[in-house]
Short mmCIF file of C-alpha atoms in Angstrom, two decimals:
data_model
loop_
_atom_site.label_atom_id
_atom_site.label_comp_id
_atom_site.label_asym_id
_atom_site.label_seq_id
_atom_site.Cartn_x
_atom_site.Cartn_y
_atom_site.Cartn_z
CA MET A 250 -57.27 -223.67 -170.11
CA ALA A 251 -57.80 -222.86 -173.78
CA SER A 252 -58.51 -219.21 -174.55
CA LYS A 253 -61.99 -218.30 -175.75
CA ARG A 254 -62.20 -218.09 -179.52
CA ARG A 255 -62.81 -214.60 -180.90
CA PRO A 256 -66.21 -214.44 -182.64
CA THR A 257 -66.06 -214.00 -186.40
CA MET A 258 -68.20 -212.38 -189.05
CA ALA A 259 -69.45 -215.86 -189.98
CA ASP A 260 -70.67 -216.39 -186.40
CA VAL A 261 -72.61 -213.13 -186.56
CA ALA A 262 -74.16 -214.12 -189.90
CA ALA A 263 -75.26 -217.52 -188.53
CA LEU A 264 -76.84 -216.05 -185.38
CA ALA A 265 -78.59 -213.25 -187.29
CA GLY A 266 -79.78 -215.63 -190.01
CA VAL A 267 -78.30 -213.54 -192.82
CA SER A 268 -75.56 -213.99 -195.38
CA LEU A 269 -71.91 -213.22 -194.74
CA SER A 270 -72.05 -210.43 -197.33
CA THR A 271 -74.91 -208.79 -195.42
CA VAL A 272 -72.79 -208.63 -192.28
CA SER A 273 -69.92 -207.21 -194.34
CA LEU A 274 -72.19 -204.52 -195.79
CA THR A 275 -73.40 -203.61 -192.29
CA TYR A 276 -69.87 -202.78 -191.21
CA SER A 277 -68.61 -201.24 -194.43
CA GLY A 278 -71.69 -199.13 -195.17
CA ALA A 279 -70.97 -199.83 -198.84
CA GLY A 280 -74.44 -200.98 -199.87
CA PRO A 281 -78.17 -200.52 -199.15
CA LEU A 282 -79.56 -202.39 -196.17
CA SER A 283 -82.92 -202.02 -194.45
CA ALA A 284 -82.90 -200.64 -190.92
CA GLU A 285 -84.44 -203.93 -189.75
CA THR A 286 -81.66 -206.05 -191.28
CA ARG A 287 -78.94 -203.75 -189.94
CA ALA A 288 -80.47 -203.88 -186.46
CA LYS A 289 -80.63 -207.70 -186.61
CA VAL A 290 -76.92 -207.90 -187.43
CA GLU A 291 -76.00 -205.40 -184.72
CA ARG A 292 -77.99 -207.33 -182.09
CA ALA A 293 -76.26 -210.60 -183.03
CA ALA A 294 -72.85 -208.89 -182.92
CA ALA A 295 -73.59 -207.45 -179.48
CA GLU A 296 -74.74 -210.83 -178.18
CA LEU A 297 -71.55 -212.51 -179.40
CA GLY A 298 -69.27 -209.67 -178.32
CA TYR A 299 -68.11 -209.13 -181.91
CA GLY A 300 -66.38 -205.79 -182.26
CA GLY A 301 -66.19 -205.61 -186.04
CA PRO A 302 -63.66 -206.68 -188.65
CA ALA A 303 -59.98 -206.56 -187.71
CA PRO A 304 -58.35 -203.32 -188.92
CA HIS A 305 -55.88 -205.17 -191.16
CA ALA A 306 -58.75 -207.08 -192.78
CA ARG A 307 -60.65 -203.85 -193.47
CA ALA A 308 -57.51 -202.36 -194.97
CA LEU A 309 -57.02 -205.33 -197.28
CA ARG A 310 -60.60 -205.13 -198.54
CA SER A 311 -60.73 -201.36 -198.99
CA GLY A 312 -57.14 -200.71 -200.01
CA ARG A 313 -57.07 -198.01 -197.30
CA THR A 314 -55.31 -197.93 -193.95
CA GLY A 315 -57.36 -195.14 -192.37
CA VAL A 316 -54.08 -193.37 -191.48
CA VAL A 317 -52.65 -190.04 -192.60
CA GLY A 318 -48.94 -189.43 -191.97
CA VAL A 319 -47.98 -185.99 -190.66
CA VAL A 320 -44.30 -185.19 -191.17
CA ILE A 321 -42.74 -182.70 -188.74
CA HIS A 322 -39.58 -180.96 -189.96
CA GLU A 323 -37.96 -180.56 -186.54
CA ARG A 324 -37.71 -182.42 -183.26
CA LEU A 325 -41.17 -183.12 -181.86
CA GLN A 326 -40.32 -181.73 -178.43
CA LEU A 327 -39.52 -178.40 -180.08
CA SER A 328 -42.38 -178.38 -182.56
CA PHE A 329 -45.03 -178.99 -179.93
CA ARG A 330 -43.81 -176.17 -177.74
CA ASP A 331 -45.01 -173.84 -180.50
CA PRO A 332 -48.63 -172.67 -179.92
CA LEU A 333 -49.02 -172.03 -183.66
CA MET A 334 -48.19 -175.66 -184.50
CA LEU A 335 -50.53 -176.92 -181.79
CA ARG A 336 -53.42 -174.92 -183.24
CA ILE A 337 -52.66 -176.12 -186.77
CA MET A 338 -52.61 -179.71 -185.52
CA ASP A 339 -55.87 -179.16 -183.63
CA GLY A 340 -57.68 -178.14 -186.83
CA LEU A 341 -56.03 -180.84 -188.94
CA VAL A 342 -56.42 -183.80 -186.57
CA GLY A 343 -59.98 -182.84 -185.61
CA ASP A 344 -61.13 -182.76 -189.22
CA LEU A 345 -59.31 -185.96 -190.14
CA GLY A 346 -60.98 -187.65 -187.17
CA GLN A 347 -64.38 -186.58 -188.50
CA MET A 348 -63.38 -188.25 -191.77
CA GLY A 349 -62.59 -191.49 -189.92
CA LEU A 350 -58.84 -191.04 -190.34
CA GLY A 351 -56.16 -191.36 -187.70
CA VAL A 352 -52.79 -189.59 -187.63
CA LEU A 353 -49.25 -191.00 -187.53
CA LEU A 354 -46.57 -188.46 -186.55
CA ILE A 355 -43.37 -189.00 -188.54
CA PRO A 356 -40.00 -187.28 -188.08
CA THR A 357 -38.69 -185.96 -191.36
CA PRO A 358 -35.96 -188.11 -192.92
CA THR A 359 -32.56 -186.46 -193.16
CA GLY A 360 -31.36 -188.53 -196.10
CA GLU A 361 -28.39 -189.92 -194.13
CA PRO A 362 -27.29 -193.44 -195.23
CA GLY A 363 -28.73 -196.23 -193.07
CA GLU A 364 -31.23 -193.93 -191.39
CA PRO A 365 -34.50 -195.61 -190.25
CA ASN A 366 -37.20 -194.11 -192.45
CA LEU A 367 -40.76 -194.60 -191.20
CA LEU A 368 -41.98 -192.55 -194.15
CA GLU A 369 -40.65 -195.29 -196.44
CA THR A 370 -42.39 -198.18 -194.70
CA ALA A 371 -45.49 -197.06 -192.79
CA GLY A 372 -48.94 -197.87 -194.16
CA MET A 373 -50.70 -194.57 -194.94
CA ASP A 374 -53.40 -193.26 -197.25
CA ALA A 375 -51.91 -189.77 -197.56
CA VAL A 376 -49.18 -187.59 -196.09
CA VAL A 377 -49.13 -183.98 -194.85
CA LEU A 378 -45.71 -182.28 -194.83
CA LEU A 379 -45.82 -179.47 -192.27
CA ARG A 380 -42.28 -178.28 -192.95
CA VAL A 381 -40.59 -178.57 -196.34
CA ARG A 382 -36.99 -177.78 -197.08
CA ASP A 383 -35.66 -176.72 -200.45
CA HIS A 384 -37.78 -178.40 -203.15
CA ASP A 385 -34.75 -179.98 -204.86
CA ASP A 386 -33.22 -181.33 -201.65
CA GLU A 387 -36.06 -182.73 -199.55
CA PRO A 388 -35.73 -186.43 -198.67
CA ALA A 389 -39.40 -186.62 -197.63
CA LEU A 390 -40.55 -185.53 -201.10
CA ASP A 391 -38.20 -188.02 -202.75
CA THR A 392 -39.71 -190.83 -200.68
CA LEU A 393 -43.28 -189.79 -201.39
CA ARG A 394 -42.62 -189.55 -205.13
CA ARG A 395 -41.36 -193.13 -205.09
CA ARG A 396 -44.34 -194.38 -203.11
CA GLY A 397 -46.90 -192.40 -205.10
CA LEU A 398 -48.77 -191.35 -201.94
CA PRO A 399 -51.21 -188.41 -202.08
CA THR A 400 -49.35 -185.50 -200.52
CA VAL A 401 -50.26 -182.11 -199.06
CA VAL A 402 -47.53 -179.55 -198.39
CA MET A 403 -47.70 -176.63 -195.98
CA GLU A 404 -45.74 -173.54 -197.05
CA GLY A 405 -43.38 -175.18 -199.48
CA GLU A 406 -43.02 -176.08 -203.12
CA PRO A 407 -45.32 -179.07 -203.73
CA PRO A 408 -44.59 -181.77 -206.31
CA GLU A 409 -46.95 -182.04 -209.27
CA GLY A 410 -50.39 -183.24 -208.22
CA ALA A 411 -49.89 -182.45 -204.53
CA GLY A 412 -52.06 -180.19 -202.42
CA LEU A 413 -50.72 -176.93 -201.00
CA VAL A 414 -51.73 -174.71 -198.11
CA GLY A 415 -49.52 -171.65 -197.84
CA ILE A 416 -49.25 -167.99 -196.98
CA ASP A 417 -47.70 -165.07 -198.83
CA ASP A 418 -45.07 -164.61 -196.15
CA ARG A 419 -42.71 -162.78 -198.50
CA ALA A 420 -45.22 -159.98 -199.08
CA ALA A 421 -46.20 -159.98 -195.40
CA THR A 422 -42.56 -159.63 -194.31
CA ALA A 423 -42.07 -156.83 -196.83
CA GLU A 424 -45.04 -155.05 -195.22
CA LEU A 425 -43.36 -155.29 -191.81
CA ILE A 426 -40.11 -153.91 -193.24
CA ARG A 427 -41.99 -151.01 -194.89
CA HIS A 428 -43.64 -150.25 -191.57
CA LEU A 429 -40.22 -149.99 -189.91
CA ARG A 430 -38.75 -147.89 -192.71
CA ASP A 431 -41.74 -145.53 -192.51
CA LEU A 432 -40.78 -145.09 -188.85
CA GLY A 433 -37.29 -144.05 -189.93
CA HIS A 434 -35.39 -147.27 -189.23
CA GLU A 435 -32.36 -147.91 -191.44
CA ARG A 436 -30.42 -150.46 -189.35
CA ILE A 437 -32.86 -153.37 -189.44
CA GLY A 438 -31.68 -156.84 -188.43
CA THR A 439 -33.48 -160.16 -188.63
CA ILE A 440 -33.76 -163.36 -186.58
CA THR A 441 -34.70 -166.29 -188.79
CA LEU A 442 -36.38 -169.62 -188.23
CA PRO A 443 -34.07 -172.66 -188.17
CA ALA A 444 -32.83 -173.85 -191.53
CA GLY A 445 -32.34 -177.47 -190.50
CA LEU A 446 -32.69 -180.04 -187.75
CA ASN A 447 -29.28 -179.92 -186.11
CA GLY A 448 -28.24 -176.31 -186.34
CA GLU A 449 -27.32 -173.81 -183.67
CA THR A 450 -28.20 -170.22 -182.95
CA ARG A 451 -25.55 -168.29 -184.88
CA LEU A 452 -24.62 -165.19 -186.83
CA LEU A 453 -24.71 -165.51 -190.62
CA THR A 454 -24.14 -163.26 -193.57
CA LEU A 455 -27.17 -162.74 -195.78
CA GLU A 456 -25.45 -164.73 -198.54
CA GLU A 457 -24.80 -167.64 -196.17
CA ALA A 458 -28.39 -167.62 -194.96
CA LEU A 459 -29.77 -167.67 -198.51
CA ALA A 460 -27.28 -170.24 -199.80
CA GLN A 461 -27.82 -172.99 -197.25
CA THR A 462 -30.43 -175.68 -197.74
CA ALA A 463 -33.35 -174.36 -195.75
CA TRP A 464 -37.03 -174.51 -195.08
CA THR A 465 -38.48 -172.48 -197.95
CA PRO A 466 -40.20 -169.74 -195.86
CA VAL A 467 -36.83 -168.73 -194.40
CA HIS A 468 -35.70 -167.82 -197.91
CA ARG A 469 -38.90 -165.99 -198.80
CA ARG A 470 -38.83 -163.87 -195.67
CA LEU A 471 -35.19 -162.96 -196.26
CA GLU A 472 -35.89 -162.14 -199.92
CA ALA A 473 -38.48 -159.60 -198.73
CA PHE A 474 -35.59 -157.34 -197.70
CA ALA A 475 -34.41 -157.17 -201.33
CA ASP A 476 -37.99 -156.44 -202.39
CA GLU A 477 -37.85 -153.37 -200.16
CA GLY A 478 -34.39 -152.34 -201.37
CA ILE A 479 -32.64 -152.93 -198.07
CA GLU A 480 -30.15 -155.46 -196.73
CA PRO A 481 -30.49 -156.58 -193.10
CA CYS A 482 -27.66 -155.17 -191.03
CA VAL A 483 -27.38 -158.44 -189.09
CA VAL A 484 -28.78 -161.95 -189.66
CA VAL A 485 -29.07 -164.49 -186.85
CA GLU A 486 -30.42 -167.99 -187.41
CA ALA A 487 -32.23 -169.42 -184.38
CA ARG A 488 -31.78 -173.10 -183.50
CA ALA A 489 -35.52 -173.43 -182.89
CA SER A 490 -38.63 -171.26 -182.86
CA ILE A 491 -38.81 -171.01 -179.07
CA VAL A 492 -38.42 -168.12 -176.64
CA ALA A 493 -35.08 -169.30 -175.24
CA GLU A 494 -33.48 -169.28 -178.70
CA GLY A 495 -35.03 -165.87 -179.41
CA ILE A 496 -33.25 -164.56 -176.32
CA ALA A 497 -29.93 -166.09 -177.41
CA ALA A 498 -30.33 -164.84 -180.99
CA ALA A 499 -31.19 -161.31 -179.90
CA HIS A 500 -28.11 -161.13 -177.66
CA LEU A 501 -26.00 -161.95 -180.73
CA ALA A 502 -27.85 -159.41 -182.88
CA LEU A 503 -27.73 -156.59 -180.34
CA ALA A 504 -24.00 -157.12 -179.73
CA HIS A 505 -23.31 -156.78 -183.48
CA PRO A 506 -21.29 -153.71 -184.55
CA SER A 507 -24.12 -152.57 -186.84
CA ARG A 508 -26.19 -151.70 -183.73
CA PRO A 509 -29.66 -152.50 -185.12
CA THR A 510 -32.53 -150.25 -184.08
CA ALA A 511 -35.12 -152.80 -185.23
CA LEU A 512 -35.38 -156.60 -185.43
CA VAL A 513 -37.66 -158.46 -187.84
CA CYS A 514 -38.23 -161.86 -186.21
CA GLN A 515 -39.62 -164.74 -188.24
CA SER A 516 -41.94 -165.94 -185.45
CA ASP A 517 -43.70 -164.39 -182.46
CA LEU A 518 -41.84 -166.70 -180.06
CA LEU A 519 -38.51 -165.46 -181.40
CA ALA A 520 -39.77 -161.87 -181.15
CA GLY A 521 -40.86 -162.44 -177.56
CA GLY A 522 -37.40 -163.77 -176.78
CA ALA A 523 -35.84 -160.71 -178.42
CA ILE A 524 -37.88 -158.41 -176.17
CA VAL A 525 -36.76 -160.36 -173.09
CA ALA A 526 -33.13 -160.01 -174.23
CA ALA A 527 -33.60 -156.27 -174.67
CA ARG A 528 -34.92 -156.05 -171.11
CA GLU A 529 -31.87 -157.96 -169.86
CA LEU A 530 -29.62 -155.49 -171.69
CA GLU A 531 -31.68 -152.52 -170.44
CA ILE A 532 -32.57 -151.51 -173.98
CA PRO A 533 -36.10 -150.07 -173.85
CA VAL A 534 -38.64 -151.39 -176.39
CA PRO A 535 -39.79 -149.62 -178.52
CA GLN A 536 -37.94 -146.40 -177.62
CA ARG A 537 -34.49 -147.77 -178.50
CA LEU A 538 -35.40 -151.02 -180.26
CA SER A 539 -38.41 -151.93 -182.36
CA VAL A 540 -39.36 -155.61 -182.68
CA THR A 541 -41.77 -157.35 -185.05
CA GLY A 542 -42.97 -160.96 -185.02
CA PHE A 543 -44.89 -163.29 -187.29
CA ASP A 544 -47.93 -165.55 -186.61
CA GLY A 545 -50.23 -163.67 -184.24
CA ILE A 546 -50.12 -166.03 -181.26
CA GLU A 547 -51.08 -164.82 -177.80
CA LEU A 548 -48.14 -163.80 -175.58
CA PRO A 549 -49.76 -162.41 -172.41
CA TRP A 550 -46.46 -162.49 -170.53
CA LEU A 551 -45.20 -159.67 -172.80
CA ALA A 552 -47.58 -157.24 -171.08
CA PRO A 553 -47.77 -154.30 -171.13
CA HIS A 554 -46.53 -154.77 -174.69
CA GLU A 555 -48.60 -156.10 -177.59
CA LEU A 556 -46.44 -157.38 -180.41
CA THR A 557 -46.46 -155.85 -183.88
CA THR A 558 -46.87 -158.91 -186.09
CA GLN A 559 -48.53 -160.58 -189.05
CA VAL A 560 -51.52 -162.60 -187.87
CA GLN A 561 -52.55 -165.92 -189.41
CA ASP A 562 -55.45 -168.17 -188.39
CA ALA A 563 -53.62 -171.36 -187.44
CA GLU A 564 -56.70 -173.48 -186.79
CA ALA A 565 -58.17 -172.48 -190.16
CA LYS A 566 -54.86 -173.53 -191.70
CA GLY A 567 -55.29 -176.98 -190.15
CA HIS A 568 -58.83 -177.18 -191.54
CA ALA A 569 -57.51 -176.26 -194.99
CA LEU A 570 -54.84 -178.99 -194.82
CA ALA A 571 -57.49 -181.57 -193.94
CA ALA A 572 -59.69 -180.38 -196.81
CA GLU A 573 -56.79 -180.87 -199.24
CA VAL A 574 -56.33 -184.43 -197.93
CA LYS A 575 -60.04 -185.13 -198.38
CA SER A 576 -59.94 -183.85 -201.95
CA LEU A 577 -56.93 -185.99 -202.86
CA LEU A 578 -58.43 -189.14 -201.34
CA ALA A 579 -61.58 -188.51 -203.39
CA GLY A 580 -59.44 -188.60 -206.53
CA GLU A 581 -59.72 -184.86 -207.14
CA SER A 582 -57.00 -182.33 -207.99
CA PRO A 583 -57.08 -179.75 -205.19
CA GLU A 584 -56.47 -176.09 -205.88
CA PRO A 585 -53.62 -174.43 -203.94
CA VAL A 586 -54.87 -172.53 -200.90
CA VAL A 587 -53.27 -169.25 -199.80
CA MET A 588 -54.33 -168.32 -196.28
CA PRO A 589 -54.77 -164.61 -195.47
CA LEU A 590 -52.47 -162.63 -193.22
CA GLU A 591 -53.26 -159.40 -191.41
CA LEU A 592 -50.81 -156.79 -190.11
CA ARG A 593 -51.44 -156.04 -186.44
CA LEU A 594 -49.70 -152.92 -185.18
CA GLY A 595 -48.84 -153.25 -181.51
CA SER A 596 -46.72 -151.34 -179.03
CA THR A 597 -43.33 -152.93 -179.88
CA THR A 598 -42.52 -150.61 -182.80
CA ALA A 599 -41.93 -146.84 -182.76
CA ARG A 600 -39.97 -144.16 -184.54
CA ALA A 601 -36.24 -144.83 -184.88
CA PRO A 602 -34.13 -143.29 -182.09
CA ARG A 603 -32.20 -140.20 -183.05
#
């Protein structure tokens, strides 16, 4: 039996007694139509079971795909275990949906020869880079420059004409370090975010941590130590911003000969892991070890502790990213956006032990 032919725009026009261009305008919303004419077309479409133009046909006519690529600079299973990233995505995807735009999640290219590169081939109207490595060594930026796609960068160095949503994490980290120094801490270590995709939780020298190609905020938060005239007594890079790697990183840091009395962790999840490690080692927090985080996510399982951290509004960050996309698609030049941070003093920091 032959399959039933899918109704076309021409069929709708014939049944409604209008021109083909009138049906097209009804679906595109690109021109003035009376409510009566629009209703006539919609009734004919409903009677025929016509669901509207095929997506690829709409894209050809408009030059738009209705898709925004979102590039994640780490494995998706790790990224989406991070409550901060989930809240950013909630604000971003919700606003893009209101704009009639869908989202395509794309793993960041590594630049390895022969690597499949969805960023190179996928049809998209714009791209949001949620994690950017060093500006001069970022394969995703190289690809987007070649394609000429409107681009928004989160917390990195954007190419010319791109949108930017960032935070002053260097100044915020310096504020955390000052807080610890005011409490008398001199042996302050740090647990950093991962520098790349395939790393491991490991001890580094400060020079090694700064020299490697890394996500830009890692550098800025390390440079805050120099701003405060202090060098971290121990540096541990975490494989991922998750609690388990915070535990592993803190065990390395607390076994270091420098015997840190405070740890500046580059995310709240890493800080939570550090507190768990201290409990395992029977090191009381904050009496013998002070711990700071970064982000301001809720960690109720840390009770009775409340983490000392820098708080950012992740959902508002997602809204700001979507607004930058909207501006670029409208042909405008968006202004860089710097989201506010607020120091929240909790119960995980105290005067240095004597």
